[in-house]
PDB file of C-alpha atoms in Angstrom:
ATOM      1  CA  UNK A   2     -33.716  11.768 -87.153  1.00 94.00           C
ATOM      2  CA  UNK A   3     -36.326   9.376 -85.766  1.00 96.00           C
ATOM      3  CA  UNK A   4     -38.733   7.450 -88.071  1.00 97.00           C
ATOM      4  CA  UNK A   5     -41.173   5.383 -86.450  1.00 97.00           C
ATOM      5  CA  UNK A   6     -43.021   5.229 -83.258  1.00 95.00           C
ATOM      6  CA  UNK A   7     -39.853   5.484 -80.429  1.00 95.00           C
ATOM      7  CA  UNK A   8     -42.188   3.998 -77.724  1.00 94.00           C
ATOM      8  CA  UNK A   9     -42.791   0.801 -80.185  1.00 94.00           C
ATOM      9  CA  UNK A  10     -39.769   0.386 -82.350  1.00 97.00           C
ATOM     10  CA  UNK A  11     -38.061   3.247 -85.042  1.00 98.00           C
ATOM     11  CA  UNK A  12     -34.544   3.678 -86.492  1.00 97.00           C
ATOM     12  CA  UNK A  13     -32.275   6.378 -85.730  1.00 96.00           C
ATOM     13  CA  UNK A  14     -30.521   8.376 -89.261  1.00 95.00           C
ATOM     14  CA  UNK A  15     -28.148  10.882 -88.247  1.00 94.00           C
ATOM     15  CA  UNK A  16     -25.477  11.633 -91.304  1.00 93.00           C
ATOM     16  CA  UNK A  17     -22.299  12.532 -89.852  1.00 91.00           C
ATOM     17  CA  UNK A  18     -20.010  13.180 -93.293  1.00 88.00           C
ATOM     18  CA  UNK A  19     -19.870  12.152 -96.834  1.00 86.00           C
ATOM     19  CA  UNK A  20     -16.844   9.986 -97.160  1.00 83.00           C
ATOM     20  CA  UNK A  21     -17.938   8.181-100.347  1.00 82.00           C
ATOM     21  CA  UNK A  22     -21.536   8.461 -99.774  1.00 86.00           C
ATOM     22  CA  UNK A  23     -23.382   9.661 -96.702  1.00 90.00           C
ATOM     23  CA  UNK A  24     -22.016   7.891 -93.305  1.00 91.00           C
ATOM     24  CA  UNK A  25     -23.585   8.124 -90.240  1.00 93.00           C
ATOM     25  CA  UNK A  26     -25.338   6.437 -87.431  1.00 93.00           C
ATOM     26  CA  UNK A  27     -28.307   3.706 -87.700  1.00 94.00           C
ATOM     27  CA  UNK A  28     -29.810   2.242 -85.278  1.00 94.00           C
ATOM     28  CA  UNK A  29     -32.419   0.362 -84.284  1.00 95.00           C
ATOM     29  CA  UNK A  30     -34.752   1.975 -81.642  1.00 97.00           C
ATOM     30  CA  UNK A  31     -35.904  -1.811 -79.607  1.00 95.00           C
ATOM     31  CA  UNK A  32     -37.315  -1.322 -75.988  1.00 90.00           C
ATOM     32  CA  UNK A  33     -35.416   1.717 -75.019  1.00 91.00           C
ATOM     33  CA  UNK A  34     -31.711   0.905 -76.629  1.00 92.00           C
ATOM     34  CA  UNK A  35     -30.312   2.014 -79.687  1.00 93.00           C
ATOM     35  CA  UNK A  36     -29.515  -1.288 -81.494  1.00 90.00           C
ATOM     36  CA  UNK A  37     -26.456  -2.013 -82.258  1.00 89.00           C
ATOM     37  CA  UNK A  38     -25.793   1.488 -80.645  1.00 87.00           C
ATOM     38  CA  UNK A  39     -22.561   1.751 -81.841  1.00 85.00           C
ATOM     39  CA  UNK A  40     -20.598   2.774 -84.992  1.00 80.00           C
ATOM     40  CA  UNK A  41     -20.747   6.573 -86.910  1.00 80.00           C
ATOM     41  CA  UNK A  42     -19.459   5.635 -90.123  1.00 86.00           C
ATOM     42  CA  UNK A  43     -21.499   3.550 -91.095  1.00 91.00           C
ATOM     43  CA  UNK A  44     -21.971   3.712 -94.784  1.00 92.00           C
ATOM     44  CA  UNK A  45     -25.596   4.874 -94.570  1.00 93.00           C
ATOM     45  CA  UNK A  46     -26.220   3.994 -98.840  1.00 93.00           C
ATOM     46  CA  UNK A  47     -25.350   0.590 -98.283  1.00 93.00           C
ATOM     47  CA  UNK A  48     -26.846  -0.322 -94.689  1.00 94.00           C
ATOM     48  CA  UNK A  49     -30.362   1.216 -96.133  1.00 95.00           C
ATOM     49  CA  UNK A  50     -30.302   0.048 -99.503  1.00 94.00           C
ATOM     50  CA  UNK A  51     -29.939  -3.023 -98.412  1.00 94.00           C
ATOM     51  CA  UNK A  52     -32.463  -3.418 -95.734  1.00 95.00           C
ATOM     52  CA  UNK A  53     -34.689  -2.247 -98.348  1.00 95.00           C
ATOM     53  CA  UNK A  54     -33.409  -5.066-100.738  1.00 95.00           C
ATOM     54  CA  UNK A  55     -33.574  -7.534 -98.713  1.00 94.00           C
ATOM     55  CA  UNK A  56     -37.193  -7.257 -97.105  1.00 96.00           C
ATOM     56  CA  UNK A  57     -38.718  -6.522-101.005  1.00 95.00           C
ATOM     57  CA  UNK A  58     -36.414 -10.555-101.828  1.00 94.00           C
ATOM     58  CA  UNK A  59     -37.945 -11.813 -98.608  1.00 93.00           C
ATOM     59  CA  UNK A  60     -41.343 -10.206 -99.190  1.00 93.00           C
ATOM     60  CA  UNK A  61     -41.580 -11.667-102.319  1.00 93.00           C
ATOM     61  CA  UNK A  62     -40.732 -15.583-101.530  1.00 89.00           C
ATOM     62  CA  UNK A  63     -43.837 -17.785-100.391  1.00 83.00           C
ATOM     63  CA  UNK A  64     -42.964 -18.186 -96.788  1.00 87.00           C
ATOM     64  CA  UNK A  65     -45.271 -19.819 -94.701  1.00 91.00           C
ATOM     65  CA  UNK A  66     -46.618 -18.503 -90.868  1.00 93.00           C
ATOM     66  CA  UNK A  67     -44.109 -19.775 -88.380  1.00 92.00           C
ATOM     67  CA  UNK A  68     -46.368 -19.806 -85.937  1.00 91.00           C
ATOM     68  CA  UNK A  69     -45.850 -19.678 -82.151  1.00 91.00           C
ATOM     69  CA  UNK A  70     -42.462 -22.060 -82.372  1.00 91.00           C
ATOM     70  CA  UNK A  71     -40.639 -20.832 -78.922  1.00 92.00           C
ATOM     71  CA  UNK A  72     -37.634 -18.652 -79.939  1.00 92.00           C
ATOM     72  CA  UNK A  73     -35.522 -21.641 -77.980  1.00 90.00           C
ATOM     73  CA  UNK A  74     -36.674 -23.704 -80.490  1.00 91.00           C
ATOM     74  CA  UNK A  75     -35.324 -22.299 -83.678  1.00 88.00           C
ATOM     75  CA  UNK A  76     -31.666 -22.655 -84.989  1.00 85.00           C
ATOM     76  CA  UNK A  77     -30.339 -19.745 -86.375  1.00 79.00           C
ATOM     77  CA  UNK A  78     -26.598 -20.994 -86.687  1.00 74.00           C
ATOM     78  CA  UNK A  79     -26.889 -22.667 -90.002  1.00 72.00           C
ATOM     79  CA  UNK A  80     -27.424 -19.022 -91.285  1.00 67.00           C
ATOM     80  CA  UNK A  81     -31.212 -18.154 -93.277  1.00 70.00           C
ATOM     81  CA  UNK A  82     -33.906 -20.320 -91.069  1.00 79.00           C
ATOM     82  CA  UNK A  83     -36.365 -21.858 -93.152  1.00 85.00           C
ATOM     83  CA  UNK A  84     -39.592 -18.792 -93.379  1.00 91.00           C
ATOM     84  CA  UNK A  85     -37.567 -16.208 -91.596  1.00 94.00           C
ATOM     85  CA  UNK A  86     -36.952 -12.944 -94.235  1.00 95.00           C
ATOM     86  CA  UNK A  87     -32.720 -11.966 -92.969  1.00 92.00           C
ATOM     87  CA  UNK A  88     -32.286  -8.236 -92.700  1.00 90.00           C
ATOM     88  CA  UNK A  89     -29.540  -6.203 -93.330  1.00 75.00           C
ATOM     89  CA  UNK A  90     -26.550  -8.380 -93.119  1.00 76.00           C
ATOM     90  CA  UNK A  91     -24.615  -4.747 -93.436  1.00 83.00           C
ATOM     91  CA  UNK A  92     -24.967  -4.360 -89.339  1.00 87.00           C
ATOM     92  CA  UNK A  93     -23.428  -7.795 -88.729  1.00 87.00           C
ATOM     93  CA  UNK A  94     -20.060  -6.027 -88.558  1.00 85.00           C
ATOM     94  CA  UNK A  95     -21.365  -4.519 -85.248  1.00 86.00           C
ATOM     95  CA  UNK A  96     -22.615  -7.447 -84.176  1.00 88.00           C
ATOM     96  CA  UNK A  97     -26.289  -7.228 -85.020  1.00 90.00           C
ATOM     97  CA  UNK A  98     -28.206  -9.562 -87.307  1.00 90.00           C
ATOM     98  CA  UNK A  99     -31.766  -9.658 -87.191  1.00 91.00           C
ATOM     99  CA  UNK A 100     -34.544 -12.005 -89.089  1.00 95.00           C
ATOM    100  CA  UNK A 101     -38.186 -11.370 -89.782  1.00 96.00           C
ATOM    101  CA  UNK A 102     -40.890 -14.008 -89.635  1.00 96.00           C
ATOM    102  CA  UNK A 103     -44.439 -13.850 -88.493  1.00 96.00           C
ATOM    103  CA  UNK A 104     -47.218 -15.759 -86.239  1.00 96.00           C
ATOM    104  CA  UNK A 105     -50.636 -14.781 -87.873  1.00 96.00           C
ATOM    105  CA  UNK A 106     -51.326 -10.844 -87.408  1.00 97.00           C
ATOM    106  CA  UNK A 107     -48.310 -10.999 -85.809  1.00 97.00           C
ATOM    107  CA  UNK A 108     -44.493  -9.478 -86.862  1.00 98.00           C
ATOM    108  CA  UNK A 109     -41.603 -11.917 -85.078  1.00 97.00           C
ATOM    109  CA  UNK A 110     -38.741  -9.533 -85.206  1.00 97.00           C
ATOM    110  CA  UNK A 111     -35.517 -12.118 -84.200  1.00 95.00           C
ATOM    111  CA  UNK A 112     -32.722 -10.149 -83.629  1.00 94.00           C
ATOM    112  CA  UNK A 113     -28.882 -10.809 -81.652  1.00 92.00           C
ATOM    113  CA  UNK A 114     -26.755  -7.845 -80.956  1.00 90.00           C
ATOM    114  CA  UNK A 115     -23.676  -9.951 -79.867  1.00 92.00           C
ATOM    115  CA  UNK A 116     -22.713 -12.048 -82.990  1.00 90.00           C
ATOM    116  CA  UNK A 117     -25.256 -14.992 -82.800  1.00 89.00           C
ATOM    117  CA  UNK A 118     -24.388 -15.776 -78.964  1.00 91.00           C
ATOM    118  CA  UNK A 119     -27.956 -14.836 -77.627  1.00 92.00           C
ATOM    119  CA  UNK A 120     -30.985 -14.020 -79.721  1.00 93.00           C
ATOM    120  CA  UNK A 121     -33.872 -12.129 -78.352  1.00 95.00           C
ATOM    121  CA  UNK A 122     -37.463 -11.441 -79.804  1.00 97.00           C
ATOM    122  CA  UNK A 123     -39.884  -8.710 -79.859  1.00 97.00           C
ATOM    123  CA  UNK A 124     -43.556  -9.404 -81.652  1.00 98.00           C
ATOM    124  CA  UNK A 125     -45.548  -6.300 -83.319  1.00 98.00           C
ATOM    125  CA  UNK A 126     -48.753  -5.949 -84.943  1.00 98.00           C
ATOM    126  CA  UNK A 127     -48.434  -7.466 -88.108  1.00 97.00           C
ATOM    127  CA  UNK A 128     -46.801  -5.067 -91.012  1.00 97.00           C
ATOM    128  CA  UNK A 129     -45.175  -2.737 -88.718  1.00 98.00           C
ATOM    129  CA  UNK A 130     -41.420  -3.878 -89.584  1.00 98.00           C
ATOM    130  CA  UNK A 131     -41.944  -3.713 -93.126  1.00 97.00           C
ATOM    131  CA  UNK A 132     -44.202  -0.334 -93.437  1.00 98.00           C
ATOM    132  CA  UNK A 133     -40.591   1.065 -90.741  1.00 98.00           C
ATOM    133  CA  UNK A 134     -38.336  -0.328 -93.452  1.00 97.00           C
ATOM    134  CA  UNK A 135     -40.323   0.904 -96.390  1.00 97.00           C
ATOM    135  CA  UNK A 136     -40.863   4.275 -94.686  1.00 97.00           C
ATOM    136  CA  UNK A 137     -37.024   5.157 -94.691  1.00 96.00           C
ATOM    137  CA  UNK A 138     -36.055   7.889 -96.666  1.00 95.00           C
ATOM    138  CA  UNK A 139     -32.710   6.848 -99.449  1.00 91.00           C
ATOM    139  CA  UNK A 140     -29.377   7.795 -98.389  1.00 90.00           C
ATOM    140  CA  UNK A 141     -29.557  10.054-101.129  1.00 90.00           C
ATOM    141  CA  UNK A 142     -32.679  11.754-100.040  1.00 94.00           C
ATOM    142  CA  UNK A 143     -30.455  12.938 -96.184  1.00 92.00           C
ATOM    143  CA  UNK A 144     -29.534  16.211 -96.055  1.00 90.00           C
ATOM    144  CA  UNK A 145     -26.859  17.119 -93.500  1.00 90.00           C
ATOM    145  CA  UNK A 146     -27.108  20.874 -91.956  1.00 90.00           C
ATOM    146  CA  UNK A 147     -24.098  22.153 -89.950  1.00 90.00           C
ATOM    147  CA  UNK A 148     -24.758  24.836 -87.610  1.00 92.00           C
ATOM    148  CA  UNK A 149     -21.596  25.315 -85.425  1.00 91.00           C
ATOM    149  CA  UNK A 150     -21.357  22.769 -83.353  1.00 91.00           C
ATOM    150  CA  UNK A 151     -24.343  21.373 -84.147  1.00 91.00           C
ATOM    151  CA  UNK A 152     -25.260  18.649 -86.578  1.00 90.00           C
ATOM    152  CA  UNK A 153     -28.829  17.910 -87.673  1.00 90.00           C
ATOM    153  CA  UNK A 154     -30.223  15.575 -90.799  1.00 92.00           C
ATOM    154  CA  UNK A 155     -32.878  16.643 -92.968  1.00 92.00           C
ATOM    155  CA  UNK A 156     -34.992  15.374 -95.888  1.00 93.00           C
ATOM    156  CA  UNK A 157     -34.569  16.689 -99.379  1.00 90.00           C
ATOM    157  CA  UNK A 158     -37.096  19.291 -99.829  1.00 82.00           C
TER     158      UNK A 158
END
């Protein structure tokens, strides 16, 4: 299942099993790449819930616009960067950590795929990341359909 626009930014979710809760794959699709691109037994309940909750908490803070500060001038080594929303520590086990900031009418998505050794940035129209996360279905609304060797994830009706 893909939520969002895979040509801009999207989220890929596939429920593979039900262990303690729905489990499977969770990836962002950024620049034609699945991020983190590994892990088939992620706890989807934890990943989705924490992503939605961290966004909700961050949007309630009185964040200032971070402006056009170059990525190279930002320091994420000491944890939470001022005026950025840290999103989903659940994916940090896979080396993927990301933050959301704003520059006028743009979202600034800053992320690492290698345990904070290097950072990358993508910019989207303001509200893109918030809408993407809010559009995510809850894990309990996912239904795994198996037909022979095929597994498909759908939403409960």
